[in-house]
Coordinates of C-alpha atoms in Angstrom, one line a residue:
M41 CA 0.1 0.0 0.0
C42 CA 3.1 2.2 0.0
G43 CA 3.3 5.0 -2.6
I44 CA 6.1 5.1 -5.2
I45 CA 7.1 8.2 -7.2
A46 CA 10.1 8.6 -9.9
R47 CA 10.9 11.6 -12.0
V48 CA 13.2 12.0 -14.9
G49 CA 14.0 15.2 -16.6
S50 CA 16.7 17.8 -17.4
D51 CA 16.4 20.2 -14.5
N52 CA 16.2 20.0 -10.7
G53 CA 13.0 17.8 -9.8
V54 CA 13.5 17.5 -6.0
D55 CA 10.5 19.8 -5.3
E56 CA 8.3 18.0 -8.0
L57 CA 9.2 14.6 -6.3
L58 CA 8.2 15.9 -2.7
N59 CA 4.9 17.3 -4.1
S60 CA 4.2 14.2 -5.9
L61 CA 4.9 12.2 -2.6
S62 CA 2.6 14.6 -0.9
N63 CA -0.2 13.6 -3.3
L64 CA 0.5 9.9 -2.5
D65 CA 0.6 10.0 1.1
Y66 CA -3.0 8.5 1.3
R67 CA -1.1 5.2 0.5
G68 CA 0.8 5.5 3.4
Y69 CA 2.3 8.1 5.7
D70 CA 4.5 6.6 8.5
S71 CA 7.9 7.3 6.8
A72 CA 9.1 8.8 3.5
G73 CA 12.4 9.1 1.5
L74 CA 14.0 10.3 -1.6
A75 CA 17.1 9.2 -3.7
V76 CA 18.3 11.4 -6.6
V77 CA 21.2 11.3 -9.1
N78 CA 23.3 14.3 -8.8
G79 CA 26.8 13.4 -10.3
D80 CA 28.2 11.2 -7.6
I81 CA 28.9 7.7 -8.2
R82 CA 26.0 6.8 -6.1
P83 CA 22.5 8.3 -5.7
T84 CA 21.9 10.7 -2.6
V85 CA 19.5 9.3 -0.3
V86 CA 17.6 11.2 2.4
K87 CA 14.8 9.4 4.4
C88 CA 13.3 9.4 7.7
E89 CA 10.4 8.3 10.0
G90 CA 7.6 10.5 9.9
S91 CA 5.6 12.7 7.5
I92 CA 6.4 13.9 4.1
E93 CA 6.7 17.3 5.7
D94 CA 9.4 16.0 8.1
L95 CA 11.3 14.7 5.0
G96 CA 11.1 18.2 3.3
T97 CA 12.4 19.7 6.6
R98 CA 15.3 17.3 6.5
I99 CA 16.2 18.2 3.0
D100 CA 15.6 21.9 3.5
G101 CA 16.9 22.7 -0.2
R102 CA 20.3 20.9 0.2
L103 CA 19.5 18.2 -2.3
A104 CA 19.3 18.5 -5.9
G105 CA 19.0 16.2 -9.0
S106 CA 17.0 15.8 -12.4
V107 CA 16.5 12.1 -11.8
G108 CA 15.0 10.7 -8.7
I109 CA 12.9 8.2 -7.0
G110 CA 10.7 8.6 -4.0
H111 CA 8.7 6.6 -1.4
T112 CA 6.0 6.9 1.3
R113 CA 5.6 4.0 3.4
W114 CA 2.7 1.9 5.1
S115 CA 4.5 -0.4 7.3
T116 CA 4.4 -4.3 6.7
H117 CA 7.9 -5.6 7.6
G118 CA 9.4 -3.6 10.5
P119 CA 8.1 -0.6 12.2
P120 CA 8.4 3.0 11.0
T121 CA 11.8 4.0 11.4
D122 CA 14.6 5.8 9.6
E123 CA 16.3 2.4 8.8
N124 CA 13.1 0.8 7.7
A125 CA 12.1 3.7 5.4
H126 CA 12.7 3.7 1.7
P127 CA 14.7 4.1 -0.6
H128 CA 16.8 1.1 0.5
T129 CA 20.4 0.5 -0.8
C130 CA 23.1 -2.0 -1.4
C131 CA 26.2 -2.4 0.5
D132 CA 28.3 0.3 -1.2
G133 CA 25.2 2.6 -1.7
R134 CA 25.2 2.7 -5.4
I135 CA 21.9 1.2 -6.0
A136 CA 18.8 2.6 -4.4
V137 CA 15.3 0.9 -4.6
V138 CA 11.8 1.7 -3.7
H139 CA 9.1 -0.9 -3.4
N140 CA 5.4 -1.3 -2.9
G141 CA 4.1 -4.9 -2.1
I142 CA 5.4 -8.0 -0.3
I143 CA 8.3 -10.0 -1.4
E144 CA 7.2 -13.4 0.0
N145 CA 10.5 -15.3 -0.4
H146 CA 12.7 -12.2 1.1
E147 CA 13.8 -14.3 4.3
S148 CA 15.4 -17.0 2.1
L149 CA 16.9 -14.4 -0.1
R150 CA 18.3 -12.7 2.7
E151 CA 19.9 -15.7 4.3
R152 CA 21.4 -16.3 0.8
L153 CA 22.8 -12.9 0.7
V154 CA 24.1 -12.6 4.1
A155 CA 25.9 -15.8 3.6
A156 CA 27.6 -14.2 0.7
G157 CA 28.8 -11.2 2.7
H158 CA 26.1 -8.7 2.3
R159 CA 25.2 -6.3 5.3
F160 CA 21.6 -5.5 5.8
D161 CA 20.6 -2.4 7.8
S162 CA 16.7 -2.7 8.0
E163 CA 14.1 -5.3 9.0
T164 CA 12.3 -4.8 5.3
D165 CA 11.5 -7.4 2.8
T166 CA 12.5 -4.6 0.2
E167 CA 16.2 -4.5 1.1
V168 CA 17.0 -7.7 -0.5
V169 CA 16.4 -6.2 -3.9
P170 CA 19.3 -3.7 -4.2
H171 CA 21.6 -6.5 -2.8
L172 CA 20.3 -8.8 -5.5
I173 CA 21.2 -6.2 -8.3
E174 CA 24.6 -5.6 -6.7
T175 CA 25.3 -9.3 -7.0
Y176 CA 24.6 -9.4 -10.6
L177 CA 26.4 -6.4 -11.5
K178 CA 29.5 -7.8 -9.8
R179 CA 29.0 -11.0 -11.9
G180 CA 29.4 -8.6 -15.1
C181 CA 25.7 -7.9 -16.0
D182 CA 24.8 -4.6 -17.1
P183 CA 22.6 -2.4 -15.0
E184 CA 19.5 -3.5 -17.2
T185 CA 20.3 -7.2 -16.9
A186 CA 21.2 -7.1 -13.4
F187 CA 17.8 -5.4 -12.6
R188 CA 15.9 -8.1 -14.7
R189 CA 17.7 -10.8 -13.2
A190 CA 17.2 -9.6 -9.5
V191 CA 13.4 -9.1 -10.2
G192 CA 13.5 -12.8 -11.6
D193 CA 14.6 -14.0 -8.1
L194 CA 11.4 -12.5 -6.4
S195 CA 8.0 -14.1 -5.7
G196 CA 5.2 -12.2 -4.2
S197 CA 3.7 -8.9 -5.3
Y198 CA 5.6 -6.0 -6.1
A199 CA 6.0 -2.6 -7.9
I200 CA 9.8 -1.5 -7.9
A201 CA 11.7 1.4 -9.1
A202 CA 15.5 1.6 -8.9
L203 CA 18.7 3.9 -9.6
I204 CA 21.7 2.2 -10.5
G205 CA 25.0 4.2 -9.9
D206 CA 25.3 7.5 -11.6
D207 CA 23.1 6.5 -14.4
D208 CA 20.2 8.8 -15.1
T209 CA 18.0 5.9 -16.0
V210 CA 15.1 4.5 -13.9
Y211 CA 14.4 1.0 -14.0
A212 CA 11.0 -0.4 -13.1
T213 CA 8.7 -3.2 -13.1
R214 CA 5.5 -4.5 -11.4
S215 CA 3.8 -7.8 -10.5
G216 CA 0.6 -7.5 -8.7
S217 CA 1.0 -3.9 -7.6
P218 CA 0.1 -0.8 -9.6
L219 CA 2.6 1.4 -11.7
V220 CA 1.8 4.1 -14.3
L221 CA 4.0 6.1 -16.3
G222 CA 3.3 9.9 -16.8
V223 CA 4.5 11.2 -20.2
G224 CA 5.3 14.9 -20.1
D225 CA 6.7 17.5 -22.6
D226 CA 10.2 17.3 -21.2
E227 CA 10.1 15.0 -18.3
Y228 CA 8.6 11.7 -17.5
Y229 CA 7.0 10.4 -13.9
L230 CA 6.3 6.9 -12.8
A231 CA 3.9 6.3 -9.8
S232 CA 1.7 4.0 -7.9
D233 CA -1.3 6.2 -8.8
V234 CA -2.1 9.0 -11.1
P235 CA -2.7 11.9 -8.9
A236 CA 0.9 11.8 -8.0
F237 CA 1.6 13.5 -11.1
L238 CA -1.6 14.8 -12.4
E239 CA -0.7 18.5 -12.3
Y240 CA 2.3 17.8 -14.5
T241 CA 0.7 15.8 -17.0
D242 CA -2.4 13.9 -17.9
R243 CA -0.9 11.5 -20.6
V244 CA -0.3 8.1 -19.0
V245 CA 0.9 4.5 -19.7
Y246 CA -0.5 1.7 -17.6
L247 CA 2.2 -1.0 -16.9
E248 CA 1.2 -4.4 -17.0
D249 CA 2.6 -7.5 -14.6
G250 CA 5.8 -8.8 -16.1
Q251 CA 6.8 -5.7 -18.2
L252 CA 9.9 -3.9 -17.6
L253 CA 10.4 -0.1 -18.1
T254 CA 13.4 1.9 -18.6
V255 CA 13.2 5.7 -18.5
D256 CA 15.8 8.3 -19.3
P257 CA 15.8 12.0 -20.1
E258 CA 15.7 11.0 -23.6
G259 CA 12.5 8.7 -23.5
Y260 CA 11.3 5.4 -22.3
R261 CA 11.1 2.0 -23.4
L262 CA 8.8 -0.9 -22.2
T263 CA 9.8 -4.4 -22.7
T264 CA 8.6 -7.9 -21.8
F265 CA 10.6 -9.7 -19.4
D266 CA 12.4 -11.6 -22.1
G267 CA 13.3 -8.6 -23.7
R268 CA 10.9 -8.0 -26.4
T269 CA 10.2 -4.2 -27.3
L270 CA 6.5 -3.2 -26.6
D271 CA 4.8 -0.2 -28.3
P272 CA 2.1 0.8 -25.7
S273 CA -0.8 3.0 -26.0
V274 CA -0.5 6.5 -24.3
E275 CA -4.0 7.4 -22.7
T276 CA -5.3 10.7 -21.6
V277 CA -6.6 10.8 -18.1
N278 CA -9.8 12.9 -18.0
W279 CA -9.5 13.9 -14.3
D280 CA -9.1 17.8 -13.5
P281 CA -6.0 18.3 -11.5
E282 CA -7.9 20.6 -9.1
Q283 CA -9.9 17.4 -8.2
A284 CA -6.6 16.0 -6.6
G285 CA -6.3 19.1 -4.4
K286 CA -7.9 20.0 -1.2
G287 CA -8.9 23.4 -2.1
A288 CA -10.6 25.6 0.6
Y289 CA -11.7 22.5 2.7
D290 CA -9.9 21.7 6.0
H291 CA -9.7 18.0 4.9
F292 CA -10.1 15.8 1.6
M293 CA -12.8 13.8 3.3
L294 CA -15.1 16.7 3.8
K295 CA -14.3 17.9 0.1
E296 CA -15.1 14.6 -1.1
I297 CA -18.4 14.4 0.9
Y298 CA -19.4 17.7 -0.7
E299 CA -18.3 16.4 -4.2
Q300 CA -20.9 13.8 -4.2
P301 CA -23.5 15.8 -6.2
H302 CA -21.0 16.1 -9.0
A303 CA -19.8 12.6 -8.7
L304 CA -23.3 11.3 -8.8
R305 CA -23.9 13.3 -12.2
Q306 CA -20.9 12.1 -13.7
A307 CA -22.1 8.4 -12.8
I308 CA -25.6 8.8 -14.4
K309 CA -24.5 11.3 -17.3
G310 CA -25.7 9.7 -20.6
R311 CA -26.9 6.5 -18.9
V312 CA -30.4 7.2 -18.2
D313 CA -33.4 9.1 -19.9
P314 CA -36.1 9.7 -17.2
G315 CA -38.3 11.0 -20.0
T316 CA -38.1 7.6 -22.0
N317 CA -37.1 5.2 -19.2
E318 CA -34.1 4.3 -21.6
L319 CA -31.0 2.8 -20.2
S320 CA -27.5 3.2 -22.0
L321 CA -24.6 1.5 -20.9
E322 CA -22.3 1.9 -23.7
E323 CA -19.6 -0.3 -22.4
F324 CA -21.8 -3.4 -23.1
E325 CA -23.6 -4.8 -26.3
E326 CA -27.2 -5.3 -26.4
G327 CA -28.3 -8.5 -24.5
A328 CA -24.8 -8.7 -23.2
F329 CA -26.2 -10.3 -19.9
A330 CA -28.9 -12.4 -21.4
D331 CA -27.4 -15.5 -20.3
V332 CA -26.3 -14.7 -16.9
S333 CA -27.7 -17.1 -14.2
D334 CA -26.6 -15.5 -11.1
V335 CA -24.5 -12.6 -9.7
Q336 CA -21.6 -13.0 -7.2
F337 CA -20.2 -9.7 -5.6
V338 CA -16.9 -9.5 -4.1
G339 CA -15.3 -6.6 -2.2
C340 CA -13.5 -5.3 0.7
G341 CA -14.3 -2.6 3.3
T342 CA -16.7 0.0 1.9
S343 CA -16.6 -1.5 -1.4
Y344 CA -18.0 -4.9 0.2
H345 CA -21.0 -2.8 1.8
A346 CA -21.8 -1.4 -1.6
A347 CA -21.7 -4.9 -2.9
L348 CA -24.1 -6.0 -0.3
Y349 CA -26.4 -3.0 -1.4
G350 CA -26.0 -4.5 -5.1
V351 CA -27.3 -7.8 -3.7
H352 CA -30.6 -6.3 -2.7
L353 CA -30.8 -4.3 -5.9
C354 CA -30.5 -7.5 -7.9
S355 CA -32.7 -9.4 -5.6
N356 CA -35.6 -6.9 -5.9
R357 CA -35.5 -7.6 -9.8
G358 CA -35.7 -11.5 -9.3
I359 CA -31.8 -12.0 -10.1
P360 CA -30.1 -14.5 -7.7
A361 CA -27.1 -12.6 -6.1
A362 CA -24.7 -13.1 -3.3
A363 CA -22.1 -10.7 -1.8
Y364 CA -18.6 -12.2 -0.5
L365 CA -15.8 -10.6 1.3
A366 CA -12.9 -10.8 -1.2
S367 CA -10.4 -12.2 1.2
E368 CA -12.8 -15.0 1.9
Y369 CA -13.9 -15.8 -1.6
A370 CA -11.6 -18.6 -2.5
T371 CA -12.3 -20.6 0.9
S372 CA -16.1 -19.9 0.6
Q373 CA -16.1 -22.1 -2.6
P374 CA -19.4 -20.7 -4.1
R375 CA -20.9 -22.6 -7.0
I376 CA -19.7 -21.2 -10.3
S377 CA -20.9 -21.8 -13.8
E378 CA -20.0 -20.2 -17.2
D379 CA -23.2 -18.3 -16.7
T380 CA -22.2 -16.8 -13.4
L381 CA -21.1 -13.1 -13.5
V382 CA -18.7 -12.2 -10.8
V383 CA -18.4 -8.5 -10.1
G384 CA -15.5 -7.0 -8.3
V385 CA -16.5 -4.0 -6.6
T386 CA -13.2 -1.9 -6.0
Q387 CA -12.7 1.8 -6.0
S388 CA -9.0 1.6 -7.1
G389 CA -9.1 -1.4 -9.1
E390 CA -5.9 -2.6 -7.4
T391 CA -7.1 -4.2 -4.2
A392 CA -5.3 -7.3 -3.9
D393 CA -7.7 -9.4 -2.2
T394 CA -10.4 -8.5 -4.8
L395 CA -8.1 -9.1 -7.6
N396 CA -7.2 -12.5 -6.3
A397 CA -11.0 -13.3 -5.9
L398 CA -11.7 -12.3 -9.6
R399 CA -8.8 -14.4 -10.8
E400 CA -10.2 -17.4 -8.8
A401 CA -13.6 -16.7 -10.4
D402 CA -11.9 -16.5 -13.9
R403 CA -10.2 -19.7 -13.5
A404 CA -13.4 -21.5 -12.4
G405 CA -15.2 -20.3 -15.7
A406 CA -17.0 -17.3 -14.6
R407 CA -17.5 -14.2 -16.3
T408 CA -15.6 -11.1 -14.6
L409 CA -16.6 -7.5 -14.4
A410 CA -14.9 -4.8 -12.6
L411 CA -16.9 -1.8 -11.1
T412 CA -14.2 0.5 -10.6
N413 CA -13.0 4.3 -10.6
V414 CA -9.7 3.9 -12.3
V415 CA -9.7 3.5 -16.2
G416 CA -6.6 1.6 -16.6
S417 CA -6.5 -0.2 -13.2
T418 CA -5.5 -4.0 -12.9
A419 CA -9.2 -4.9 -12.3
A420 CA -10.5 -3.0 -15.3
R421 CA -7.8 -4.5 -17.7
E422 CA -8.0 -8.2 -16.3
C423 CA -11.7 -8.6 -16.2
D424 CA -14.0 -9.5 -19.1
D425 CA -15.8 -6.2 -18.6
A426 CA -15.4 -3.0 -16.7
L427 CA -18.0 -0.4 -15.5
L428 CA -16.5 2.9 -14.5
I429 CA -18.1 4.8 -11.6
R430 CA -16.4 8.2 -12.8
A431 CA -16.3 9.6 -9.4
G432 CA -13.0 11.2 -10.0
P433 CA -10.0 11.1 -7.7
E434 CA -10.7 10.2 -4.1
I435 CA -7.6 11.0 -1.8
G436 CA -9.1 10.6 1.8
V437 CA -8.4 7.2 3.1
A438 CA -12.0 6.9 4.3
A439 CA -14.1 6.3 1.2
T440 CA -17.3 8.6 0.6
K441 CA -18.1 9.8 -2.8
T442 CA -17.0 6.4 -4.4
F443 CA -19.5 4.5 -2.1
S444 CA -22.4 6.7 -3.3
S445 CA -21.2 6.4 -7.1
Q446 CA -20.7 2.5 -6.6
V447 CA -24.2 2.0 -5.5
V448 CA -25.7 4.1 -8.3
C449 CA -23.7 2.2 -10.8
L450 CA -24.7 -1.0 -9.1
L451 CA -28.3 -0.1 -9.5
L452 CA -27.8 0.7 -13.2
L453 CA -26.0 -2.6 -13.5
A454 CA -29.0 -4.5 -11.9
E455 CA -31.5 -2.8 -14.1
R456 CA -29.5 -3.7 -17.2
L457 CA -29.1 -7.5 -16.0
A458 CA -32.9 -7.5 -15.6
R459 CA -33.7 -6.1 -19.0
D460 CA -31.2 -8.5 -20.8
R461 CA -32.7 -11.4 -19.2
G462 CA -36.3 -10.2 -20.2
L463 CA -37.5 -9.3 -16.6
D464 CA -39.8 -6.5 -16.0
E465 CA -38.0 -3.0 -16.1
S466 CA -38.5 -0.5 -13.1
S467 CA -40.9 2.2 -13.3
S468 CA -40.0 5.5 -14.6
D469 CA -40.1 6.7 -11.1
L470 CA -36.8 5.2 -10.4
F471 CA -35.2 7.0 -13.2
A472 CA -36.9 10.3 -12.3
A473 CA -35.6 9.8 -8.7
L474 CA -32.0 8.9 -9.9
D475 CA -31.9 12.0 -12.2
A476 CA -32.9 14.1 -9.2
L477 CA -30.4 12.4 -6.8
P478 CA -27.7 14.7 -7.1
D479 CA -29.8 17.8 -6.2
A480 CA -31.2 16.0 -3.3
V481 CA -27.8 15.3 -2.0
Q482 CA -26.9 19.0 -2.5
R483 CA -29.9 20.1 -0.5
L484 CA -28.9 17.7 2.4
L485 CA -25.6 19.0 2.3
D486 CA -27.0 22.7 2.8
E487 CA -29.3 21.7 5.5
T488 CA -27.8 19.1 7.6
S489 CA -27.7 19.1 11.4
A490 CA -25.0 16.4 11.7
R491 CA -22.5 18.5 13.4
S492 CA -24.8 19.5 16.3
I493 CA -25.6 16.0 16.8
A494 CA -22.0 14.9 16.9
E495 CA -21.3 17.6 19.3
R496 CA -24.2 16.3 21.5
Y497 CA -22.9 12.8 21.6
S498 CA -19.3 13.4 21.8
G499 CA -17.9 11.2 24.4
A500 CA -20.3 8.1 24.3
N501 CA -18.9 5.0 25.0
S502 CA -20.2 3.4 22.0
F503 CA -22.4 3.9 18.9
F504 CA -24.8 1.4 17.4
F505 CA -26.2 1.9 13.7
I506 CA -29.0 -0.2 12.6
G507 CA -31.2 -0.7 9.6
R508 CA -32.9 -3.2 7.4
N509 CA -32.5 -4.3 3.7
T510 CA -30.5 -1.6 1.9
C511 CA -30.5 0.4 5.2
F512 CA -28.6 -2.3 7.0
T513 CA -25.7 -2.0 4.5
V514 CA -25.8 1.7 5.0
A515 CA -25.5 1.0 8.8
L516 CA -22.7 -1.3 8.5
E517 CA -21.0 1.5 6.4
G518 CA -22.0 4.2 8.8
A519 CA -20.3 2.1 11.7
L520 CA -17.2 1.6 9.6
K521 CA -16.9 5.2 8.8
F522 CA -17.4 6.4 12.4
K523 CA -14.7 3.9 13.8
E524 CA -12.2 4.5 10.8
I525 CA -11.9 8.3 11.6
T526 CA -13.1 8.8 15.3
Y527 CA -11.2 5.8 17.0
E528 CA -14.4 5.3 18.7
H529 CA -16.2 2.1 19.0
A530 CA -19.0 1.5 16.6
E531 CA -20.9 -1.4 15.2
G532 CA -23.7 -1.9 12.7
F533 CA -26.3 -4.4 13.2
A534 CA -29.5 -5.5 11.2
A535 CA -32.2 -3.8 13.2
G536 CA -34.1 -7.1 13.9
E537 CA -30.9 -8.5 15.4
L538 CA -30.5 -6.0 18.0
K539 CA -32.8 -7.9 20.4
H540 CA -31.0 -11.1 19.7
G541 CA -27.8 -10.3 21.7
P542 CA -26.5 -6.6 21.2
L543 CA -29.2 -5.1 23.2
A544 CA -27.5 -6.6 26.3
L545 CA -24.9 -3.8 25.5
V546 CA -27.3 -0.8 25.3
T547 CA -26.9 1.8 28.0
P548 CA -27.6 5.6 28.3
E549 CA -24.0 6.1 26.9
T550 CA -24.6 4.1 23.7
P551 CA -26.6 6.2 21.1
A552 CA -28.6 4.1 18.8
I553 CA -28.5 5.4 15.2
G554 CA -31.3 4.0 12.8
V555 CA -31.7 4.3 9.3
L556 CA -35.5 4.1 8.6
D557 CA -36.4 4.8 4.8
G558 CA -36.4 1.2 3.7
P559 CA -39.2 -1.2 3.0
D560 CA -39.3 -2.5 6.6
R561 CA -39.1 1.1 8.1
E562 CA -41.8 0.3 10.7
K563 CA -39.9 -2.6 12.0
T564 CA -36.8 -0.5 12.2
R565 CA -38.7 2.2 14.3
H566 CA -39.6 -0.6 16.7
S567 CA -36.2 -1.7 17.2
L568 CA -35.2 2.0 18.0
A569 CA -38.2 2.0 20.6
E570 CA -36.6 -1.1 22.2
A571 CA -33.3 0.6 22.4
R572 CA -34.7 3.6 23.9
A573 CA -36.7 1.9 26.5
R574 CA -33.4 0.7 27.9
G575 CA -32.1 4.2 28.1
A576 CA -30.3 4.6 24.8
P577 CA -30.3 7.9 23.0
V578 CA -31.7 7.6 19.4
V579 CA -31.0 9.4 16.4
A580 CA -33.3 8.6 13.4
I581 CA -32.5 9.2 9.9
T582 CA -35.6 9.5 7.7
C583 CA -37.4 11.7 5.3
D584 CA -40.5 11.7 7.7
P585 CA -39.5 13.3 11.1
E586 CA -43.0 13.3 12.5
S587 CA -43.3 9.6 12.2
V588 CA -40.4 9.1 14.8
D589 CA -41.5 11.8 17.1
D590 CA -42.1 9.3 19.8
V591 CA -39.0 7.1 19.4
A592 CA -36.3 9.5 18.5
D593 CA -34.3 12.2 20.4
H594 CA -32.9 13.6 17.4
V595 CA -33.5 13.4 13.7
L596 CA -31.2 13.8 10.6
E597 CA -33.6 14.6 8.0
V598 CA -33.1 13.4 4.3
P599 CA -35.1 14.3 1.2
R600 CA -37.7 12.2 0.0
T601 CA -36.7 9.7 -2.9
H602 CA -37.3 6.3 -4.2
L603 CA -36.7 3.5 -1.7
E604 CA -34.0 2.0 -3.7
L605 CA -31.9 5.2 -3.3
A606 CA -32.8 6.2 0.2
G607 CA -29.9 4.5 1.4
V608 CA -27.6 6.8 -0.5
L609 CA -28.8 9.9 1.2
A610 CA -28.9 8.3 4.6
N611 CA -25.2 7.5 4.1
V612 CA -24.2 11.1 3.2
Q613 CA -25.7 12.1 6.6
L614 CA -23.7 9.3 8.5
Q615 CA -20.6 10.4 6.6
L616 CA -21.1 14.1 8.0
L617 CA -21.7 12.6 11.3
S618 CA -18.6 10.6 11.4
Y619 CA -16.6 13.6 10.0
H620 CA -17.6 16.0 12.5
A621 CA -17.3 13.8 15.5
A622 CA -13.7 13.1 14.4
A623 CA -13.0 16.6 13.9
M624 CA -14.1 17.4 17.4
L625 CA -11.6 14.7 18.7
S626 CA -8.9 16.4 16.6
R627 CA -8.3 13.2 14.7
P628 CA -6.2 13.1 11.6
I629 CA -9.3 12.5 9.4
D630 CA -7.6 12.1 6.1
K631 CA -4.9 9.8 7.5
P632 CA -6.4 7.5 10.1
R633 CA -3.9 5.5 12.0
N634 CA -2.7 2.0 10.7
L635 CA -4.8 2.6 7.4
A636 CA -4.0 3.2 3.9
K637 CA -6.1 4.1 0.8
S638 CA -5.4 1.4 -1.8
V639 CA -4.6 -2.1 -0.1
T640 CA -2.4 -3.7 -2.6
V641 CA -1.4 -6.6 -0.2
E642 CA -3.2 -9.5 1.2

């Protein structure tokens, strides 16, 4: 989950490297470092435990070079220390390497290298790579061959970039972890994710597993691992660079919550016509899903909650569907046929557990589809089909606007599946509500009272979130968001299950937050009454405040909409509740402890 950046140009690029690292710190932020070529026989390395700002202070204008690599770390092997920070070097310091992923055979490689006389300074798996390159250089290999042979010794998942000696070339490759090349006018960038360099160029080349890239000031060359030259296509990313910035907001999370009306418009644009009830998903041919017998969704975290929402949307249309935690999919052994559609719900398209689940489904003969935010992501490229959610870059570690966009696109997918299979299409009321959804979210954002409710219950012992049907999935997501950024205990329950155990935990210090605007709203209302009868303060999220006068102490009101979309509006209120609660506790909202944005390790 670490962030890699490389920059190759003809002028001093240290400021660009530091800025690009700042743009990547949602991928890890416990240590950071740079290595640059500056005329010496070895790259100059500066690294430290702490933030990228700490790294900038340590550099303090004393580092210069036109070619360099950088890294921001999310710890896997060894705690955050100066020694464990990347880049890592070989014995004589002539090779510097940054790495994202996990090298599974690092222990045996380390033993072999130590026996050969190599000295190690860190606890990381990464450090074996520069020593391997050094070994092959000493055997007479040229730098590219040494890099190629060193990588051939590795097993696991990795994205690697290396500097070798005083050469102004960056060597890079990937296997299971993302790398994308940015092609500028007079410089080149290499990063784990596009936002790293988006303000410098929007032209990109997505690397595939097993490809080797060399970049110098004269250009770049992409080859297969056996040396065959490739001619990759250069794509243009249609993200606005300003979208990757924080603007006037205090946090990326708040900015991205308020971007949801725009993100939803993008998700819907050109895909639905409320006037004619037409649905157009140009990614798929007419009747593309006519043979689908059942749908299996896989995802992690917030994306898993969106997948659960998708199950309800499919079931409502008579389509057999189930959702699986991607990390458990292989051991769950669901029955798969050639008519099974397996949908990977993944914001980044790079989540390791989800990719592995999709690959397992592909091996079993299923058709695969990636529901993702990133055009050139691994999931989008590897799956049989892809449906983009079009949410724009999301930098905050806690996902917000991507959940809303995922749910809307899952609704469109479920509707298309139903139509292709000859099932009754939904009424025009749904598409009219979908068309009005962005404005409804904007109205909610303008009128919300989430901050005052967060103030009222700051300091509570625990928070319970409950709901039924799609509102249960929103309750799960609300609890996840709350615990992610406040560090306070929160749990989501199906409302009907409250009385089957969790009610034992209810006290006057455990607010119960109920999402009511689903098909079983009255039953959820009864569950809230049970909690209140035992002293719990109750917050109700509903479009009909008067209906909960007798059970709710506070109401977070949402605009009235179609039942299948009510959860989207309720979720925005829960995002705001979590945000304001975390802000009052002075939590690092965009960088919650121990977490990172794109989980590219299992």
